[in-house]
Amino acid sequence: MCAKLNIGIGDEVLPKYINVSKSEKKSTEVKHDYDITPWPWESSFFEEIRIVGVLEKVKNFVQVMEEIHRIGKPGCIVKIRVPYFHSSSGSSDPLNLRRFTFASFDYLTKERNQDPEREGFGYDYTDKFFEIKQIRSEPTKIGRFIPNWKYPARFFARNKFIGNRDAISHFIGELNETLYFELKIVKEG
């Protein structure tokens, strides 16, 4: 059996997943406050974790990411959807405590934490690491009219996942609504 976890669910209860919501109004198998750790699963249990509409609302982002790391098997794929920092959908929800950029999960990678050029700059938030496999912007209705070509010579971004619309959206709001991240849990040994 492939153990899959669907956290936050939005409006989707997925078959073949353990569906979890903090809200008593949602019809899920498990109700859990994401800020309370440890979560009610054993370590290295899940092969896939899907998170929608949660990480922007948690009080301690790093602690929650460490808990995701704990319950995921080595190589577990973590699929995350979060509001883009420059969108009204991210700022209009009064429960949102943070919004995200293309670089938000860089701080949870081994490369970022062990970069000798950054030594002493306090990027040692955690020793639980993820590998970024994919980042994709999800445009607004207006943003859909602007192509998001990826090109080899990136003037703006050091991130290989960023395209035209993504670079422009840092300066002009309402082009991207959400970001989709796909991470892989990295565990030593």
N, CA, C and O of each residue as an XYZ file, in Angstrom:
756
protein
N       0.839     -1.195      0.000
C       0.000      0.000      0.000
C       0.877      1.249      0.000
O       1.840      1.338      0.761
N       0.545      2.195     -0.841
C       1.252      3.461     -0.927
C       0.598      4.434      0.051
O      -0.561      4.807     -0.125
N       1.327      4.838      1.065
C       0.781      5.755      2.062
C       0.916      7.188      1.556
O       2.021      7.677      1.320
N      -0.237      7.856      1.391
C      -0.274      9.227      0.902
C      -1.075     10.074      1.876
O      -2.080      9.626      2.429
N      -0.615     11.307      2.081
C      -1.252     12.220      3.021
C      -1.675     13.475      2.278
O      -0.887     14.052      1.529
N      -2.913     13.902      2.480
C      -3.458     15.116      1.885
C      -3.781     16.076      3.030
O      -4.782     15.907      3.727
N      -2.934     17.075      3.217
C      -3.055     18.008      4.343
C      -3.728     19.289      3.882
O      -3.322     19.894      2.890
N      -4.750     19.693      4.602
C      -5.422     20.952      4.312
C      -6.590     20.798      3.378
O      -7.594     21.496      3.516
N      -6.479     19.921      2.457
C      -7.460     19.475      1.469
C      -8.136     20.545      0.653
O      -8.665     20.225     -0.411
N      -8.159     21.810      1.079
C      -8.937     22.787      0.332
C     -10.362     22.273      0.258
O     -10.990     22.041      1.291
N     -10.872     22.093     -0.929
C     -12.202     21.511     -1.108
C     -12.125     20.078     -1.627
O     -13.142     19.490     -1.993
N     -10.920     19.521     -1.658
C     -10.739     18.189     -2.227
C     -10.456     17.127     -1.172
O      -9.469     17.209     -0.440
N     -11.323     16.142     -1.104
C     -11.044     14.931     -0.343
C     -10.623     13.916     -1.394
O     -11.420     13.549     -2.257
N      -9.372     13.459     -1.326
C      -8.828     12.598     -2.367
C      -8.932     11.128     -2.003
O      -8.627     10.741     -0.875
N      -9.359     10.311     -2.950
C      -9.357      8.868     -2.699
C      -7.914      8.365     -2.612
O      -7.021      8.937     -3.236
N      -7.689      7.325     -1.861
C      -6.378      6.688     -1.667
C      -5.384      7.571     -0.913
O      -4.185      7.294     -0.918
N      -5.869      8.624     -0.270
C      -5.055      9.481      0.598
C      -5.680      9.455      1.988
O      -6.877      9.212      2.142
N      -4.856      9.708      2.988
C      -5.381     10.045      4.309
C      -5.610     11.547      4.261
O      -4.658     12.312      4.112
N      -6.849     11.974      4.384
C      -7.214     13.380      4.258
C      -7.301     14.011      5.640
O      -7.970     13.495      6.535
N      -6.606     15.148      5.798
C      -6.500     15.810      7.095
C      -6.924     17.264      6.958
O      -6.548     17.942      6.001
N      -7.704     17.737      7.914
C      -8.089     19.140      7.951
C      -8.075     19.612      9.396
O      -8.313     18.834     10.320
N      -7.798     20.874      9.573
C      -7.877     21.485     10.899
C      -9.328     21.848     11.218
O      -9.724     21.908     12.382
N     -10.104     22.086     10.173
C     -11.477     22.556     10.320
C     -12.432     21.429     10.675
O     -12.383     20.346     10.092
N     -13.287     21.695     11.627
C     -14.341     20.743     11.996
C     -15.415     20.681     10.909
O     -16.202     19.734     10.873
N     -15.455     21.678     10.027
C     -16.477     21.737      8.990
C     -16.172     20.818      7.812
O     -17.066     20.506      7.026
N     -14.926     20.384      7.681
C     -14.535     19.526      6.559
C     -14.770     18.065      6.922
O     -14.587     17.661      8.070
N     -15.175     17.286      5.939
C     -15.417     15.861      6.183
C     -14.154     15.070      5.838
O     -13.994     14.589      4.716
N     -13.271     14.948      6.810
C     -12.016     14.231      6.616
C     -11.874     13.134      7.663
O     -12.558     13.127      8.686
N     -10.956     12.201      7.370
C     -10.714     11.108      8.305
C     -10.043     11.588      9.590
O     -10.273     11.044     10.670
N      -9.205     12.624      9.448
C      -8.418     13.105     10.592
C      -8.594     14.609     10.728
O      -8.532     15.341      9.741
N      -8.814     15.065     11.954
C      -8.811     16.496     12.294
C      -7.562     16.740     13.126
O      -7.322     16.053     14.119
N      -6.766     17.727     12.714
C      -5.540     17.978     13.467
C      -5.104     19.429     13.302
O      -5.151     19.978     12.201
N      -4.681     20.042     14.395
C      -4.108     21.379     14.380
C      -2.648     21.233     13.967
O      -1.855     20.621     14.683
N      -2.294     21.792     12.818
C      -0.960     21.595     12.240
C       0.150     22.182     13.100
O       1.303     21.762     12.992
N      -0.177     23.137     13.944
C       0.840     23.746     14.803
C       1.188     22.874     16.012
O       2.173     23.141     16.700
N       0.398     21.849     16.274
C       0.676     20.956     17.408
C       1.496     19.771     16.906
O       1.050     18.997     16.059
N       2.698     19.652     17.447
C       3.579     18.540     17.068
C       3.895     17.721     18.311
O       3.854     18.247     19.423
N       4.208     16.447     18.140
C       4.328     15.733     16.880
C       2.956     15.416     16.300
O       1.963     15.317     17.021
N       2.925     15.258     14.971
C       1.698     14.869     14.301
C       1.434     13.386     14.569
O       2.351     12.648     14.930
N       0.190     12.950     14.394
C      -0.181     11.595     14.826
C       0.203     10.450     13.872
O      -0.565      9.504     13.697
N       1.383     10.540     13.262
C       1.857      9.450     12.404
C       3.278      9.094     12.777
O       4.037      9.926     13.273
N       3.619      7.856     12.531
C       4.967      7.399     12.842
C       5.964      8.007     11.856
O       5.588      8.471     10.779
N       7.217      7.997     12.234
C       8.281      8.530     11.384
C       8.425      7.697     10.115
O       8.190      6.489     10.114
N       8.814      8.368      9.043
C       9.084      7.730      7.741
C       7.921      6.857      7.270
O       8.133      5.723      6.840
N       6.710      7.372      7.347
C       5.518      6.601      7.005
C       5.015      6.867      5.586
O       4.607      5.932      4.896
N       5.036      8.125      5.139
C       4.390      8.499      3.892
C       5.355      8.541      2.714
O       6.520      8.914      2.852
N       4.838      8.148      1.548
C       5.590      8.215      0.293
C       5.271      9.490     -0.480
O       6.059      9.932     -1.316
N       4.109     10.075     -0.195
C       3.716     11.326     -0.836
C       2.914     12.135      0.159
O       2.064     11.605      0.874
N       3.199     13.447      0.196
C       2.466     14.367      1.062
C       2.042     15.552      0.203
O       2.860     16.155     -0.491
N       0.769     15.873      0.257
C       0.197     16.984     -0.505
C      -0.295     18.016      0.508
O      -1.001     17.673      1.456
N       0.080     19.287      0.304
C      -0.259     20.349      1.256
C      -0.848     21.534      0.493
O      -0.171     22.155     -0.326
N      -2.109     21.838      0.772
C      -2.792     22.943      0.085
C      -3.444     23.839      1.132
O      -4.209     23.371      1.976
N      -3.133     25.133      1.067
C      -3.807     26.096      1.930
C      -3.463     25.968      3.407
O      -4.300     26.259      4.261
N      -2.251     25.540      3.720
C      -1.870     25.315      5.113
C      -0.629     26.113      5.513
O      -0.653     26.820      6.520
N       0.435     26.014      4.752
C       1.723     26.573      5.188
C       1.692     28.078      5.375
O       2.479     28.619      6.152
N       0.806     28.759      4.683
C       0.689     30.206      4.860
C       0.008     30.565      6.174
O       0.047     31.721      6.595
N      -0.617     29.584      6.828
C      -1.391     29.833      8.048
C      -0.717     29.326      9.328
O      -1.133     29.701     10.424
N       0.302     28.491      9.212
C       0.911     27.931     10.426
C       1.751     28.980     11.143
O       2.308     29.889     10.527
N       1.826     28.831     12.455
C       2.576     29.799     13.267
C       4.080     29.580     13.171
O       4.842     30.546     13.132
N       4.518     28.325     13.133
C       5.946     28.036     13.075
C       6.240     27.207     11.822
O       6.183     25.978     11.841
N       6.552     27.909     10.745
C       6.776     27.287      9.443
C       7.881     26.229      9.495
O       7.699     25.126      8.980
N       9.006     26.545     10.099
C      10.134     25.607     10.129
C       9.767     24.351     10.922
O      10.099     23.243     10.502
N       9.101     24.502     12.039
C       8.693     23.348     12.844
C       7.751     22.438     12.049
O       7.872     21.215     12.119
N       6.831     23.013     11.307
C       5.902     22.229     10.497
C       6.654     21.511      9.371
O       6.368     20.349      9.083
N       7.602     22.186      8.739
C       8.387     21.534      7.682
C       9.245     20.405      8.264
O       9.440     19.382      7.608
N       9.753     20.578      9.471
C      10.501     19.495     10.128
C       9.595     18.305     10.417
O      10.032     17.157     10.335
N       8.345     18.570     10.752
C       7.397     17.487     11.010
C       7.031     16.756      9.719
O       6.887     15.534      9.714
N       6.881     17.497      8.638
C       6.658     16.884      7.321
C       7.849     15.995      6.977
O       7.678     14.882      6.480
N       9.036     16.483      7.238
C      10.260     15.712      6.991
C      10.256     14.430      7.826
O      10.631     13.366      7.334
N       9.838     14.532      9.067
C       9.839     13.366      9.959
C       8.891     12.271      9.477
O       9.262     11.097      9.482
N       7.681     12.628      9.063
C       6.689     11.611      8.716
C       6.859     11.077      7.292
O       6.272     10.052      6.945
N       7.651     11.756      6.471
C       7.887     11.295      5.109
C       9.038     10.305      5.045
O      10.030     10.441      5.761
N       8.896      9.311      4.184
C       9.989      8.360      3.956
C      11.124      9.070      3.232
O      10.900     10.124      2.636
N      12.336      8.522      3.266
C      13.404      9.087      2.428
C      12.947      9.087      0.962
O      12.472      8.071      0.457
N      13.092     10.212      0.296
C      12.656     10.324     -1.095
C      11.186     10.662     -1.260
O      10.710     10.792     -2.388
N      10.452     10.808     -0.159
C       9.030     11.176     -0.205
C       8.863     12.466     -1.013
O       9.624     13.418     -0.840
N       7.869     12.487     -1.888
C       7.570     13.690     -2.673
C       6.539     14.521     -1.906
O       5.496     14.016     -1.491
N       6.853     15.795     -1.732
C       5.982     16.730     -1.020
C       5.490     17.762     -2.029
O       6.283     18.520     -2.589
N       4.183     17.787     -2.258
C       3.568     18.691     -3.231
C       2.860     19.801     -2.463
O       1.967     19.543     -1.655
N       3.269     21.036     -2.726
C       2.821     22.179     -1.925
C       2.226     23.256     -2.828
O       2.790     23.582     -3.873
N       1.088     23.803     -2.418
C       0.496     24.956     -3.111
C       0.320     26.063     -2.080
O      -0.330     25.877     -1.052
N       0.917     27.227     -2.378
C       0.896     28.361     -1.452
C       0.615     29.657     -2.219
O       0.816     29.707     -3.433
N       0.151     30.708     -1.527
C      -0.088     31.978     -2.209
C       1.227     32.665     -2.585
O       2.199     32.640     -1.830
N       1.231     33.265     -3.747
C       2.381     34.051     -4.208
C       2.408     35.375     -3.450
O       1.356     35.947     -3.166
N       3.585     35.860     -3.125
C       3.697     37.041     -2.262
C       3.061     38.286     -2.861
O       2.658     39.183     -2.121
N       2.963     38.362     -4.173
C       2.490     39.575     -4.823
C       1.077     39.387     -5.391
O       0.758     39.891     -6.468
N       0.229     38.647     -4.643
C      -1.144     38.428     -5.121
C      -2.148     38.846     -4.049
O      -1.878     38.740     -2.853
N      -3.296     39.316     -4.491
C      -4.321     39.723     -3.531
C      -4.936     38.512     -2.838
O      -5.408     38.622     -1.706
N      -4.934     37.358     -3.503
C      -5.503     36.166     -2.855
C      -4.674     35.784     -1.632
O      -5.214     35.248     -0.664
N      -3.385     36.048     -1.664
C      -2.539     35.753     -0.512
C      -2.726     36.728      0.632
O      -2.600     36.354      1.798
N      -3.027     37.974      0.308
C      -3.147     38.971      1.371
C      -4.584     39.205      1.824
O      -4.800     39.837      2.858
N      -5.567     38.713      1.081
C      -6.952     38.986      1.469
C      -7.454     38.066      2.584
O      -8.386     38.434      3.300
N      -6.866     36.888      2.748
C      -7.286     35.963      3.809
C      -6.677     36.424      5.132
O      -5.454     36.426      5.269
N      -7.496     36.814      6.104
C      -6.956     37.333      7.359
C      -6.204     36.285      8.193
O      -5.501     36.648      9.136
N      -6.339     35.015      7.866
C      -5.631     33.975      8.611
C      -4.223     33.704      8.065
O      -3.428     33.019      8.709
N      -3.920     34.240      6.880
C      -2.595     34.022      6.305
C      -1.539     34.808      7.074
O      -1.656     36.019      7.260
N      -0.512     34.097      7.512
C       0.581     34.720      8.252
C       1.787     35.004      7.360
O       2.650     35.803      7.722
N       1.853     34.351      6.189
C       2.979     34.552      5.288
C       2.559     34.264      3.861
O       1.564     33.586      3.606
N       3.343     34.797      2.940
C       3.213     34.481      1.520
C       4.573     34.013      1.042
O       5.557     34.111      1.774
N       4.638     33.511     -0.162
C       5.831     32.813     -0.618
C       6.363     33.373     -1.930
O       5.616     33.890     -2.761
N       7.686     33.252     -2.088
C       8.362     33.591     -3.339
C       8.971     32.310     -3.897
O       8.867     31.240     -3.297
N       9.600     32.439     -5.042
C      10.260     31.288     -5.646
C      11.400     30.774     -4.772
O      11.781     29.609     -4.880
N      11.941     31.617     -3.920
C      13.088     31.233     -3.095
C      12.718     30.811     -1.673
O      13.610     30.515     -0.878
N      11.444     30.774     -1.336
C      11.030     30.512      0.043
C      11.522     29.176      0.595
O      11.810     29.075      1.788
N      11.621     28.156     -0.247
C      12.051     26.845      0.243
C      13.548     26.617      0.085
O      14.058     25.574      0.493
N      14.259     27.581     -0.502
C      15.717     27.468     -0.616
C      16.362     27.294      0.747
O      17.383     26.619      0.876
N      15.771     27.897      1.752
C      16.339     27.857      3.101
C      16.277     26.463      3.725
O      16.895     26.217      4.761
N      15.543     25.565      3.104
C      15.423     24.198      3.618
C      16.213     23.204      2.776
O      16.023     21.994      2.893
N      17.102     23.719      1.927
C      17.947     22.839      1.112
C      19.344     22.768      1.707
O      19.826     23.713      2.332
N      19.971     21.642      1.500
C      21.333     21.441      1.998
C      22.300     22.434      1.336
O      23.199     22.965      1.988
N      22.103     22.673      0.050
C      22.984     23.584     -0.691
C      22.970     24.986     -0.084
O      24.019     25.607      0.087
N      21.786     25.474      0.236
C      21.660     26.827      0.794
C      22.274     26.904      2.189
O      22.915     27.896      2.537
N      22.077     25.864      2.979
C      22.569     25.864      4.353
C      24.055     25.590      4.457
O      24.685     25.971      5.444
N      24.631     24.934      3.450
C      26.051     24.588      3.526
C      26.896     25.354      2.519
O      28.022     24.952      2.228
N      26.373     26.444      1.985
C      27.102     27.283      1.045
C      28.161     28.077      1.808
O      27.822     28.890      2.668
N      29.459     27.846      1.498
C      30.524     28.544      2.240
C      30.442     30.070      2.120
O      30.889     30.785      3.017
N      29.874     30.570      1.018
C      29.740     32.020      0.853
C      28.724     32.606      1.825
O      28.753     33.806      2.100
N      27.825     31.775      2.350
C      26.788     32.246      3.263
C      27.108     31.930      4.723
O      26.298     32.201      5.609
N      28.256     31.372      4.968
C      28.613     30.980      6.330
C      28.545     32.188      7.261
O      29.057     33.263      6.952
N      27.903     31.984      8.401
C      27.770     33.053      9.377
C      26.568     33.951      9.151
O      26.354     34.894      9.914
N      25.771     33.678      8.112
C      24.613     34.513      7.825
C      23.321     33.969      8.407
O      22.250     34.506      8.125
N      23.394     32.912      9.214
C      22.216     32.423      9.917
C      21.234     31.625      9.087
O      20.038     31.639      9.379
N      21.701     30.926      8.058
C      20.798     30.116      7.253
C      20.672     28.702      7.781
O      20.219     27.809      7.066
N      21.061     28.493      9.001
C      20.987     27.154      9.597
C      19.688     27.005     10.393
O      19.709     26.722     11.591
N      18.560     27.201      9.709
C      17.251     27.112     10.359
C      16.950     25.702     10.845
O      16.270     25.510     11.852
N      17.467     24.721     10.116
C      17.122     23.334     10.405
C      18.195     22.410      9.845
O      18.988     22.796      8.986
N      18.197     21.190     10.348
C      19.073     20.165      9.755
C      18.235     19.117      9.023
O      18.733     18.038      8.702
N      16.975     19.428      8.760
C      16.061     18.576      7.992
C      15.962     19.182      6.597
O      15.450     20.288      6.425
N      16.459     18.444      5.599
C      16.594     19.037      4.276
C      15.648     18.453      3.243
O      15.189     17.315      3.344
N      15.377     19.287      2.239
C      14.553     18.936      1.094
C      15.330     19.281     -0.173
O      16.195     20.158     -0.168
N      15.014     18.591     -1.238
C      15.542     18.927     -2.556
C      14.380     19.494     -3.364
O      13.303     18.899     -3.405
N      14.593     20.631     -4.001
C      13.550     21.238     -4.816
C      13.559     20.564     -6.181
O      14.547     20.638     -6.912
N      12.456     19.906     -6.518
C      12.341     19.197     -7.793
C      11.631     20.044     -8.844
O      11.936     19.951    -10.033
N      10.686     20.866     -8.405
C       9.916     21.655     -9.357
C       9.319     22.865     -8.646
O       8.923     22.792     -7.483
N       9.266     23.974     -9.371
C       8.524     25.153     -8.927
C       7.744     25.633    -10.142
O       8.293     25.764    -11.236
N       6.475     25.888     -9.940
C       5.645     26.350    -11.051
C       4.726     27.456    -10.534
O       4.090     27.312     -9.490
N       4.666     28.542    -11.265
C       3.725     29.598    -10.907
C       2.368     29.272    -11.522
O       2.280     28.668    -12.591
N       1.323     29.681    -10.828
C      -0.037     29.503    -11.322
C      -0.619     30.898    -11.494
O      -0.895     31.586    -10.511
N      -0.807     31.314    -12.745
C      -1.141     32.714    -13.014
C      -2.583     33.076    -12.670
O      -3.463     32.222    -12.561
N      -2.778     34.371    -12.506
C      -4.122     34.924    -12.364
C      -4.759     34.966    -13.758
O      -4.119     34.601    -14.744
N      -5.991     35.403    -13.838
C      -6.649     35.533    -15.144
C      -5.886     36.510    -16.039
O      -5.760     36.280    -17.242
N      -5.386     37.577    -15.467
C      -4.600     38.553    -16.239
C      -3.242     37.950    -16.609
O      -2.778     38.104    -17.739
N      -2.620     37.274    -15.669
C      -1.300     36.690    -15.896
C      -1.271     35.658    -17.006
O      -0.222     35.428    -17.609
N      -2.408     35.032    -17.285
C      -2.470     34.021    -18.356
C      -2.173     34.614    -19.736
O      -1.826     33.885    -20.665
N      -2.309     35.931    -19.867
C      -2.046     36.579    -21.151
C      -0.562     36.847    -21.379
O      -0.166     37.218    -22.484
N       0.253     36.666    -20.366
C       1.694     36.911    -20.497
C       2.411     35.569    -20.545
O       2.330     34.793    -19.592
N       3.107     35.286    -21.632
C       3.812     33.997    -21.716
C       4.877     33.885    -20.629
O       5.426     34.887    -20.169
N       5.148     32.678    -20.238
C       6.122     32.451    -19.165
C       7.300     31.627    -19.687
O       7.666     30.605    -19.107
N       7.884     32.091    -20.788
C       8.990     31.369    -21.397
C      10.164     31.271    -20.442
O      10.513     32.231    -19.755
N      10.755     30.109    -20.412
C      12.012     29.932    -19.682
C      13.122     30.181    -20.694
O      12.998     29.778    -21.851
N      14.173     30.819    -20.293
C      15.247     31.121    -21.231
C      16.584     30.916    -20.526
O      16.676     31.081    -19.310
N      17.622     30.556    -21.286
C      18.892     30.187    -20.657
C      19.618     31.339    -19.964
O      20.178     31.138    -18.886
N      19.627     32.509    -20.534
C      20.329     33.632    -19.909
C      19.344     34.377    -19.028
O      18.550     35.180    -19.519
N      19.390     34.120    -17.752
C      18.440     34.734    -16.840
C      19.012     36.034    -16.277
O      19.975     36.040    -15.510
N      18.397     37.104    -16.679
C      18.816     38.420    -16.211
C      18.438     38.609    -14.742
O      19.219     39.156    -13.963
N      17.250     38.161    -14.367
C      16.705     38.495    -13.058
C      16.956     37.440    -12.004
O      17.281     37.774    -10.864
N      16.815     36.181    -12.355
C      16.707     35.158    -11.330
C      17.868     34.178    -11.354
O      18.385     33.833    -12.416
N      18.261     33.745    -10.195
C      19.231     32.669    -10.082
C      18.528     31.324    -10.084
O      19.171     30.274    -10.096
N      17.217     31.363    -10.072
C      16.413     30.145     -9.955
C      16.068     29.619    -11.341
O      15.483     30.337    -12.151
N      16.428     28.368    -11.618
C      16.213     27.784    -12.942
C      14.740     27.600    -13.292
O      14.425     27.309    -14.446
N      13.839     27.759    -12.346
C      12.423     27.528    -12.590
C      11.670     28.781    -13.023
O      10.501     28.695    -13.398
N      12.314     29.937    -12.979
C      11.618     31.202    -13.226
C      11.620     31.550    -14.714
O      12.626     31.388    -15.405
N      10.483     32.026    -15.185
C      10.346     32.470    -16.573
C      10.009     33.947    -16.648
O      10.065     34.662    -15.648
N       9.652     34.406    -17.871
C       9.336     35.828    -18.118
C       8.312     36.392    -17.147
O       8.587     37.345    -16.418
N       7.113     35.783    -17.147
C       6.018     36.306    -16.316
C       6.424     36.313    -14.854
O       6.089     37.234    -14.110
N       7.154     35.270    -14.446
C       7.573     35.178    -13.048
C       8.483     36.339    -12.662
O       8.332     36.929    -11.592
N       9.431     36.660    -13.547
C      10.349     37.768    -13.264
C       9.595     39.094    -13.214
O       9.832     39.906    -12.320
N       8.696     39.317    -14.160
C       7.917     40.555    -14.201
C       7.007     40.665    -12.979
O       6.774     41.763    -12.474
N       6.495     39.533    -12.506
C       5.531     39.555    -11.397
C       6.146     40.041    -10.087
O       5.412     40.377     -9.157
N       7.471     40.086     -9.993
C       8.104     40.654     -8.803
C       7.850     42.166     -8.728
O       7.860     42.749     -7.644
N       7.625     42.785     -9.873
C       7.445     44.230     -9.933
C       5.996     44.642    -10.157
O       5.562     45.696     -9.693
N       5.253     43.800    -10.873
C       3.857     44.097    -11.176
C       3.001     43.023    -10.526
O       3.137     41.839    -10.836
N       2.132     43.432     -9.637
C       1.305     42.462     -8.929
C       0.216     41.853     -9.794
O      -0.028     42.291    -10.918
N      -0.427     40.842     -9.250
C      -1.591     40.190     -9.841
C      -1.312     39.452    -11.143
O      -2.218     39.294    -11.962
N      -0.069     38.992    -11.355
C       0.215     38.151    -12.520
C       0.229     36.674    -12.122
O      -0.234     35.815    -12.871
N       0.761     36.395    -10.943
C       0.752     35.029    -10.410
C      -0.097     35.001     -9.149
O      -0.022     35.902     -8.313
N      -0.901     33.959     -9.024
C      -1.760     33.836     -7.845
C      -1.157     32.910     -6.804
O      -1.105     33.240     -5.619
N      -0.703     31.748     -7.256
C      -0.131     30.773     -6.326
C       1.152     30.192     -6.901
O       1.448     30.332     -8.088
N       1.899     29.538     -6.027
C       3.095     28.806     -6.427
C       2.901     27.341     -6.069
O       2.335     27.005     -5.029
N       3.376     26.493     -6.943
C       3.361     25.047     -6.708
C       4.811     24.604     -6.569
O       5.634     24.851     -7.451
N       5.112     23.952     -5.463
C       6.454     23.419     -5.216
C       6.369     21.905     -5.132
O       5.422     21.352     -4.573
N       7.354     21.255     -5.686
C       7.480     19.825     -5.495
C       8.863     19.595     -4.882
O       9.889     19.878     -5.501
N       8.866     19.079     -3.664
C      10.096     18.852     -2.919
C      10.291     17.353     -2.712
O       9.333     16.579     -2.731
N      11.525     16.966     -2.519
C      11.832     15.582     -2.172
C      12.539     15.594     -0.822
O      13.480     16.358     -0.608
N      12.076     14.740      0.082
C      12.685     14.671      1.410
C      14.042     13.992      1.310
O      14.177     12.920      0.719
N      15.037     14.631      1.896
C      16.403     14.099      1.910
C      16.703     13.661      3.339
O      16.660     14.460      4.275
N      17.005     12.381      3.483
C      17.376     11.854      4.803
C      18.690     11.106      4.667
O      18.858     10.284      3.767
N      19.610     11.394      5.559
C      20.908     10.722      5.556
C      20.771      9.333      6.165
O      20.015      9.130      7.115
N      21.513      8.379      5.604
C      21.602      7.030      6.189
C      20.473      6.175      6.035
O      20.492      5.037      6.504
